[in-house]
Every structure is written in C-alpha cells, then in structure tokens.
CSV table of C-alpha atoms in Angstrom, one decimal:
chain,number,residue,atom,x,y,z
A,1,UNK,CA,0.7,12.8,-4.4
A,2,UNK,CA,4.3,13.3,-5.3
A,3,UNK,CA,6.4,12.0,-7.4
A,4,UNK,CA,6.3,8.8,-7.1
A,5,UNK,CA,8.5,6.1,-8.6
A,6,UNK,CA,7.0,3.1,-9.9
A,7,UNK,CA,5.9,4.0,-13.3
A,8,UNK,CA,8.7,2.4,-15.3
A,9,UNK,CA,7.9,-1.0,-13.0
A,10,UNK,CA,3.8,-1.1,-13.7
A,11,UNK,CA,4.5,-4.3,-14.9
A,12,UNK,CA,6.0,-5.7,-12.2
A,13,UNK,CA,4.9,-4.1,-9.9
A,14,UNK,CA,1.0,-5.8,-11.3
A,15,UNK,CA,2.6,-9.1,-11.3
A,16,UNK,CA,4.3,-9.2,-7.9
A,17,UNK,CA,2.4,-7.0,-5.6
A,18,UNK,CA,-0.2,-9.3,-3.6
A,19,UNK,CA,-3.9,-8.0,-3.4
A,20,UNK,CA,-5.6,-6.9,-0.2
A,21,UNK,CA,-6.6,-9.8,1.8
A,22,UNK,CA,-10.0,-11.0,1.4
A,23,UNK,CA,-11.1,-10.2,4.5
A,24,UNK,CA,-10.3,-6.5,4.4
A,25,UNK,CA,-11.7,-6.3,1.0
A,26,UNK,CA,-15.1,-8.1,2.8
A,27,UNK,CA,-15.1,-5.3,5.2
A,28,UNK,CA,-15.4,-2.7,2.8
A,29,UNK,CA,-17.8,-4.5,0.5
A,30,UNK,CA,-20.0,-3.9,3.4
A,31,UNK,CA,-19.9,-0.1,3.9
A,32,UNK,CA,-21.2,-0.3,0.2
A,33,UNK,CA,-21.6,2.6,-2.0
A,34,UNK,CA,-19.8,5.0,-4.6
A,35,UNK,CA,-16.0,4.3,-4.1
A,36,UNK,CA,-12.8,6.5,-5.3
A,37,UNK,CA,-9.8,4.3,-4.5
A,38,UNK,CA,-6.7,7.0,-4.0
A,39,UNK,CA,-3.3,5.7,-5.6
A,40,UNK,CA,-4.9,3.1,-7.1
A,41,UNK,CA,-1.1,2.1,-8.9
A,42,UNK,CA,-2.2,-1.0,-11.1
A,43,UNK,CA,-5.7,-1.6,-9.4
A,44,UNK,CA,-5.4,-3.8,-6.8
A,45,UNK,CA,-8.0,-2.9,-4.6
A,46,UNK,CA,-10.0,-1.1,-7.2
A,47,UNK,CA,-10.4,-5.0,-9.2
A,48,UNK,CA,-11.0,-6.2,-5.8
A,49,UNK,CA,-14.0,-4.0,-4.7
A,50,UNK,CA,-15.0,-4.0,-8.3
A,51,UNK,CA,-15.3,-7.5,-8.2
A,52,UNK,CA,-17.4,-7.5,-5.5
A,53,UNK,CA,-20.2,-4.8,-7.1
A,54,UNK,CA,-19.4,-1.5,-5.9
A,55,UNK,CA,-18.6,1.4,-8.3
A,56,UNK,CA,-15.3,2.5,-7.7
A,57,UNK,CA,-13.2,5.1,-9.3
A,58,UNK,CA,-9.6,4.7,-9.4
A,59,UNK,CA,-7.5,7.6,-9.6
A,60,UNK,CA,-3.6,7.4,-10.2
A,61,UNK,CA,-1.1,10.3,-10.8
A,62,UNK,CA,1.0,7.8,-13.1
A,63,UNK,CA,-0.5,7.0,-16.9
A,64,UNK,CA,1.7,4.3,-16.8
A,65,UNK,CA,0.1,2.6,-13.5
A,66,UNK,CA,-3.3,3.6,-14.1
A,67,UNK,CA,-3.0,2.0,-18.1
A,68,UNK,CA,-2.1,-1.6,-16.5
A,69,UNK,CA,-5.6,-1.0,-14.1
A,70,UNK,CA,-7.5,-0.5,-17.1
A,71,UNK,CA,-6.7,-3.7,-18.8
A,72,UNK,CA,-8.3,-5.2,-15.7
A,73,UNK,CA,-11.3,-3.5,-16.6
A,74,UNK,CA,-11.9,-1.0,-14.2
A,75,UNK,CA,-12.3,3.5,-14.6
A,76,UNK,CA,-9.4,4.6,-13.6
A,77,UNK,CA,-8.7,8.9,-14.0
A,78,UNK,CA,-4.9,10.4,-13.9
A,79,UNK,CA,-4.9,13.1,-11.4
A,80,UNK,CA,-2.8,13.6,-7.9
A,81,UNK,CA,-5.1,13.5,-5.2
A,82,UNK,CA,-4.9,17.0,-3.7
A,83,UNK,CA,-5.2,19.0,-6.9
A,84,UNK,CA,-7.6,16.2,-9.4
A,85,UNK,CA,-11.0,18.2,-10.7
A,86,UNK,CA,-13.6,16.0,-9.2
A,87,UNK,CA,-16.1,18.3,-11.0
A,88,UNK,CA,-19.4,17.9,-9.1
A,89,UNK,CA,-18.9,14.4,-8.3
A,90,UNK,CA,-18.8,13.3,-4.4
A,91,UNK,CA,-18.2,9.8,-2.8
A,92,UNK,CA,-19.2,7.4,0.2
A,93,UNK,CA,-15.9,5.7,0.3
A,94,UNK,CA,-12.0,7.1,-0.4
A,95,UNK,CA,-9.8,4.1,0.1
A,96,UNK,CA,-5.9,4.4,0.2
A,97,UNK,CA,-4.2,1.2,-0.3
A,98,UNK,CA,-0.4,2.0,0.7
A,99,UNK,CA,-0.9,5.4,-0.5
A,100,UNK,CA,-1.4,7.7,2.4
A,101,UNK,CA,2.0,8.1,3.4
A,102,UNK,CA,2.4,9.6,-0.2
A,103,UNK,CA,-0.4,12.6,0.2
A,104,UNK,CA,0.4,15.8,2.4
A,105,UNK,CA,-1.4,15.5,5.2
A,106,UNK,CA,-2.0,19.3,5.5
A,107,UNK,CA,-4.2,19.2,2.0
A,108,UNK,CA,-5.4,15.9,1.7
A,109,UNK,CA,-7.4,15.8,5.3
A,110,UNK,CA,-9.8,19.1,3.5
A,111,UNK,CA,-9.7,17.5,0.0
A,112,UNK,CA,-11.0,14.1,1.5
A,113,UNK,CA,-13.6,16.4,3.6
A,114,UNK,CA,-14.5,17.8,-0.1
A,115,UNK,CA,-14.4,14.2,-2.1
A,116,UNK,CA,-17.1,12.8,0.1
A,117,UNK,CA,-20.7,13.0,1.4
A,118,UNK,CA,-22.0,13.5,4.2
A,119,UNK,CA,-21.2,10.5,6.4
A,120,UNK,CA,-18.7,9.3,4.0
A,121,UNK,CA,-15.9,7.2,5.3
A,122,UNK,CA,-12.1,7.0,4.8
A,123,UNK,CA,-10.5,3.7,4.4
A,124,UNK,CA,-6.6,3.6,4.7
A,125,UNK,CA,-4.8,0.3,5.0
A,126,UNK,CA,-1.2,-0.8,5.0
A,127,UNK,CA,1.2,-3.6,4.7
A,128,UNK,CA,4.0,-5.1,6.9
A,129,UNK,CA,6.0,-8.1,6.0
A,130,UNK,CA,8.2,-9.5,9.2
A,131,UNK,CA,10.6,-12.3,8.4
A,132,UNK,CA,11.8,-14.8,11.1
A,133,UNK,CA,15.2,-14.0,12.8
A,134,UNK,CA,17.6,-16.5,10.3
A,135,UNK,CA,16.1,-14.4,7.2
A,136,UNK,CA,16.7,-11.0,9.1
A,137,UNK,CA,19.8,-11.7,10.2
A,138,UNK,CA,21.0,-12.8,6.4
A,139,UNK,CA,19.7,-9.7,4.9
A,140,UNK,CA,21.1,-7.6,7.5
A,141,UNK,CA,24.4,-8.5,6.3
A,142,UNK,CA,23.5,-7.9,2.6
A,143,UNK,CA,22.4,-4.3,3.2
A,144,UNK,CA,24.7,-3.0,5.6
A,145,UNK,CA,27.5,-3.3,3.0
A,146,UNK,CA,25.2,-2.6,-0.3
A,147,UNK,CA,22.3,0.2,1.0
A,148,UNK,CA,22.7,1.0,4.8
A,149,UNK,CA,20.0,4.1,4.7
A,150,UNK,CA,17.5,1.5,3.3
A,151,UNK,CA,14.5,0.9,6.3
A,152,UNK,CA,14.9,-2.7,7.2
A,153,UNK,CA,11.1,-3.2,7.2
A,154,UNK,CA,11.4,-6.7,7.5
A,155,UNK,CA,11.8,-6.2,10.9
A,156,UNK,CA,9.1,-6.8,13.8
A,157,UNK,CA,9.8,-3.3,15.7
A,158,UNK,CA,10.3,-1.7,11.8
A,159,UNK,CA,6.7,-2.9,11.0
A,160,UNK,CA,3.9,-0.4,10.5
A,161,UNK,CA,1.9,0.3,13.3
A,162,UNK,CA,-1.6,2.2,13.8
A,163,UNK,CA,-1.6,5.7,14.3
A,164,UNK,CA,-3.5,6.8,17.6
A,165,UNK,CA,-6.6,9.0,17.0
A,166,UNK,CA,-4.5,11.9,18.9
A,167,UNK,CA,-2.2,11.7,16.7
A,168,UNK,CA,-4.1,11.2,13.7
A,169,UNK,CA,-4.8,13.8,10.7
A,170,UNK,CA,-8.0,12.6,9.9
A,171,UNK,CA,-9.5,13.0,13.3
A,172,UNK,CA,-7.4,16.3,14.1
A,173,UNK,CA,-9.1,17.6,11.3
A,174,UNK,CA,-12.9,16.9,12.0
A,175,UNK,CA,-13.1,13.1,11.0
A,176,UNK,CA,-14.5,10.5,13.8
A,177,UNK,CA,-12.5,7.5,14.3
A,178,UNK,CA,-14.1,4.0,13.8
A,179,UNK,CA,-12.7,1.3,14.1
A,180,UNK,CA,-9.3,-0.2,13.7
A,181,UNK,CA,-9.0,-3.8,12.4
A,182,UNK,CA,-5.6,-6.2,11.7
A,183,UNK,CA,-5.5,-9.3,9.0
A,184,UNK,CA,-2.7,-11.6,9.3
A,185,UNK,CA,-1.5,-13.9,6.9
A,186,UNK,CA,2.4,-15.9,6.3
A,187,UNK,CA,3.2,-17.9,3.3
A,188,UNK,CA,6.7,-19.3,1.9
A,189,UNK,CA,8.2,-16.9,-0.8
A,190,UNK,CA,11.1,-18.0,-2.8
A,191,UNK,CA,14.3,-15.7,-3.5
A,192,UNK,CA,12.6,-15.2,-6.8
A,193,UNK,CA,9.5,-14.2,-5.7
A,194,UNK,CA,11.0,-12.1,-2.5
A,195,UNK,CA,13.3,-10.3,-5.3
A,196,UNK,CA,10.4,-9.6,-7.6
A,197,UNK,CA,8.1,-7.5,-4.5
A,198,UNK,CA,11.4,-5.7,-2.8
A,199,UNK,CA,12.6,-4.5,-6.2
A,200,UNK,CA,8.9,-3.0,-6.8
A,201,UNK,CA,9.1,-0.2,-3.7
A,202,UNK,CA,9.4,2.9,-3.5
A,203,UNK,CA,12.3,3.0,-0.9
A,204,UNK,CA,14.4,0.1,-3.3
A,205,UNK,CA,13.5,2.1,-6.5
A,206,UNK,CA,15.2,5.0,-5.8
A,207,UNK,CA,18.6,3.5,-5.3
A,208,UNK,CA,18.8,3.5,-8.7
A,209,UNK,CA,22.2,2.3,-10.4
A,210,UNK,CA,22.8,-0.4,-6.9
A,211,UNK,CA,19.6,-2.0,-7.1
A,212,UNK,CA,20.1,-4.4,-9.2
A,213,UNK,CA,23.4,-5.8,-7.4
A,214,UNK,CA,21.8,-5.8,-4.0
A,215,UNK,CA,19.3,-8.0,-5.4
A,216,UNK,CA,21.3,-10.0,-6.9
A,217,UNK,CA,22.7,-10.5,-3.2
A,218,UNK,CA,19.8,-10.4,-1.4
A,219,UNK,CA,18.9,-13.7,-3.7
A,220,UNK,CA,22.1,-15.1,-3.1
A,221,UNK,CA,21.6,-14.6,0.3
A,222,UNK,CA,17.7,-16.5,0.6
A,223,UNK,CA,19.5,-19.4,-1.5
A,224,UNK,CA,21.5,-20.1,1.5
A,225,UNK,CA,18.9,-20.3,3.6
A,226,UNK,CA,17.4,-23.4,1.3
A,227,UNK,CA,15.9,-21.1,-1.3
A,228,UNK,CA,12.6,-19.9,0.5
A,229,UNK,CA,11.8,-17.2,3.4
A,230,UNK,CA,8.4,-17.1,5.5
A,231,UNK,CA,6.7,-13.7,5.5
A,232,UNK,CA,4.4,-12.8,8.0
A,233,UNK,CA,2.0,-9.9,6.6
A,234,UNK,CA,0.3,-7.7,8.8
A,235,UNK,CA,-2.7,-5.1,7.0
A,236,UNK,CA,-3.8,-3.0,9.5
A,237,UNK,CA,-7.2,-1.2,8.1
A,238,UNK,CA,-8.1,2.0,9.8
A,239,UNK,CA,-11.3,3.6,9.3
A,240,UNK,CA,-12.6,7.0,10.1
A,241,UNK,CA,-16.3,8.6,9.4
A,242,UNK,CA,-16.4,12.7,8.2
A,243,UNK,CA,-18.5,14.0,11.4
C-alpha cells in the first residue's frame, strides 16, 4: 500500500480521527460474515464492526498503527495489501476505510478477486469535510502563502465524489456494482480540534518542517472566526459484489 505516513502520528491520529458513522457501520453489519478490513491504521472500522459481532481481520502495513488497534482489542496482521500471505484463508467482506486511494489499482482489483469467496463483497468508503464559505475563505488565505500545492479539500467542488461503474476498477475488472449509498453529518469543531484532524493526513504530513507553523496559522486563523468552524462530512460507501 505504499509508504504511507502516519506511523509516527498513531497516536493522534487514534485520538482525533472520527469513526465511521453509525449508519454505514449498520449497513455492513448486515452483509454479515468473515471480514478483512484493508488499511485498518488504528482500527476504526475494524472496533466498529467488531463491536457489532462479526469477525474481522485488520491488516495494516504500519506496526506502529496496527499496535494502537490492538489495544482496542481487535487481530490485526502487518502486511501491504497486494503482497500479505493470506495463506489459505478467504473472506466475505474486504472493507477499505480511506485506504483505497493508497492501493494500486492494477494489483489490488486481482488480489481482492483472490482474498474473497465466491460472492464476496468489496466495501470502500471515504470522507469529505466542506466548511461554510467565511471558514474557506480564512484558510484560503492561510495556505496560499504557507503550502499552496496542498488540495483545499475543505472545499465543496474539492470534495470526494463517487466513481462511476465505467470508470471503476472494481467493475472493469469483473466485480458487479451494487449499490452506492451517502451519510451526512455537520458538527462544530474548535481550532483545537480542526488542528488535531488536519495535522493527522497524509497530504499535511508530508510537508514536513512547515507543518507545524501553518497550523499554528490555520488556528490563528479559526480564532478569528469566534474559535469554532462547522464541518459538513460527507462518507460516500460504495459497494461492489465479485461476479
């Protein structure tokens, strides 16, 4: 799955990072069966699902990550995705929770073909948080000047959007589109609080040496606004079925 960033941050990135919304995690308690939750990071959806009775795997290509989803109780195996020895064992469900985008597409379409049995299902969801047009306009200004190549995700037309089943590697490659479903949910989140997610990303991680001075403006600059932004998050689920 790459090498991915977020090792050093496990912590954080445990405290701060919100868990699937409960109706998405619903939906998936329904399909039932053996579950192997891909990129689990620190086991957000693998404690969920867990939680909820089904046997899940988690399998995470950082020790660091997959240590912090342990002490929640739930198996979790190091491994990247398109080269971890499954041995004989085979699942219903493969869920990526924000962790597609970090698989090759080219390898991880077969390997999921593999992974599962027949009929098994592919559940990949992702997260978009939109702020309202004061907050985007403040930031703006912060990271023009401070990290200009960074993807202003907070914006509507930035936020994730489904793929189309044309267009999508799963089906291209055999799997049957099912269904696609979208969970909506806003809540108030102080500078703190908007500091301690952003700083836990992938695309804010690798700035390295200037991320901790753009955050330190990026709180400045929700203080002005009375302290406290609205975030709208959007989790789109999209499920397909190997034919």
């Amino acid at each position: 799955m790459g090498d991915l960033p977020f090792g050093p941050v496990a912590a954080e990135y445990d405290r701060h990072r919100p868990a699937p919304p409960e109706d998405l995690i619903d939906d998936l308690e329904r399909l039932g069966g053996e579950v192997l939750d891909v990129g689990c990071g620190t086991g957000k959806a693998t404690v969920a699902l867990a939680e909820r009775g089904l046997t899940v795997l988690g399998l995470e290509s950082d020790e660091r990550m997959a240590a912090v989803a342990r002490a929640h109780g739930v198996e979790v195996e190091v491994g990247a995705f398109e080269t971890w020895d499954a041995g004989d064992r085979r699942f219903d469900l493969l869920t990526f929770a924000d962790s597609w985008h970090f698989v090759d597409p080219a390898v991880a379409v077969p390997r999921a073909a593999e992974l599962l049995r027949p009929g098994g299902k592919v559940a990949r969801f992702w997260n978009s948080y939109v702020l309202e047009p004061e907050a985007i306009d403040a930031l703006d200004r912060v990271y023009r000047r401070l990290a200009p190549e960074n993807p202003q995700t907070w914006r509507q037309a930035a936020a994730w959007t489904p793929v189309r089943p044309d267009d999508d590697p799963l089906v291209r490659g055999g799997f049957m589109p099912l269904r696609t479903r979208t969970y909506r949910s806003s809540a108030r989140r102080t500078a703190d609080e908007w500091v301690a997610i952003a700083a836990t990303t992938s695309s804010h991680l690798r700035l390295g040496d200037r991320l901790a001075p753009l955050m330190s403006e990026v709180h400045a600059a929700i203080e002005t606004l009375g302290g406290a932004v609205r975030v709208h998050r959007t989790t789109v689920l999209v499920l397909a079925r190997l034919s």
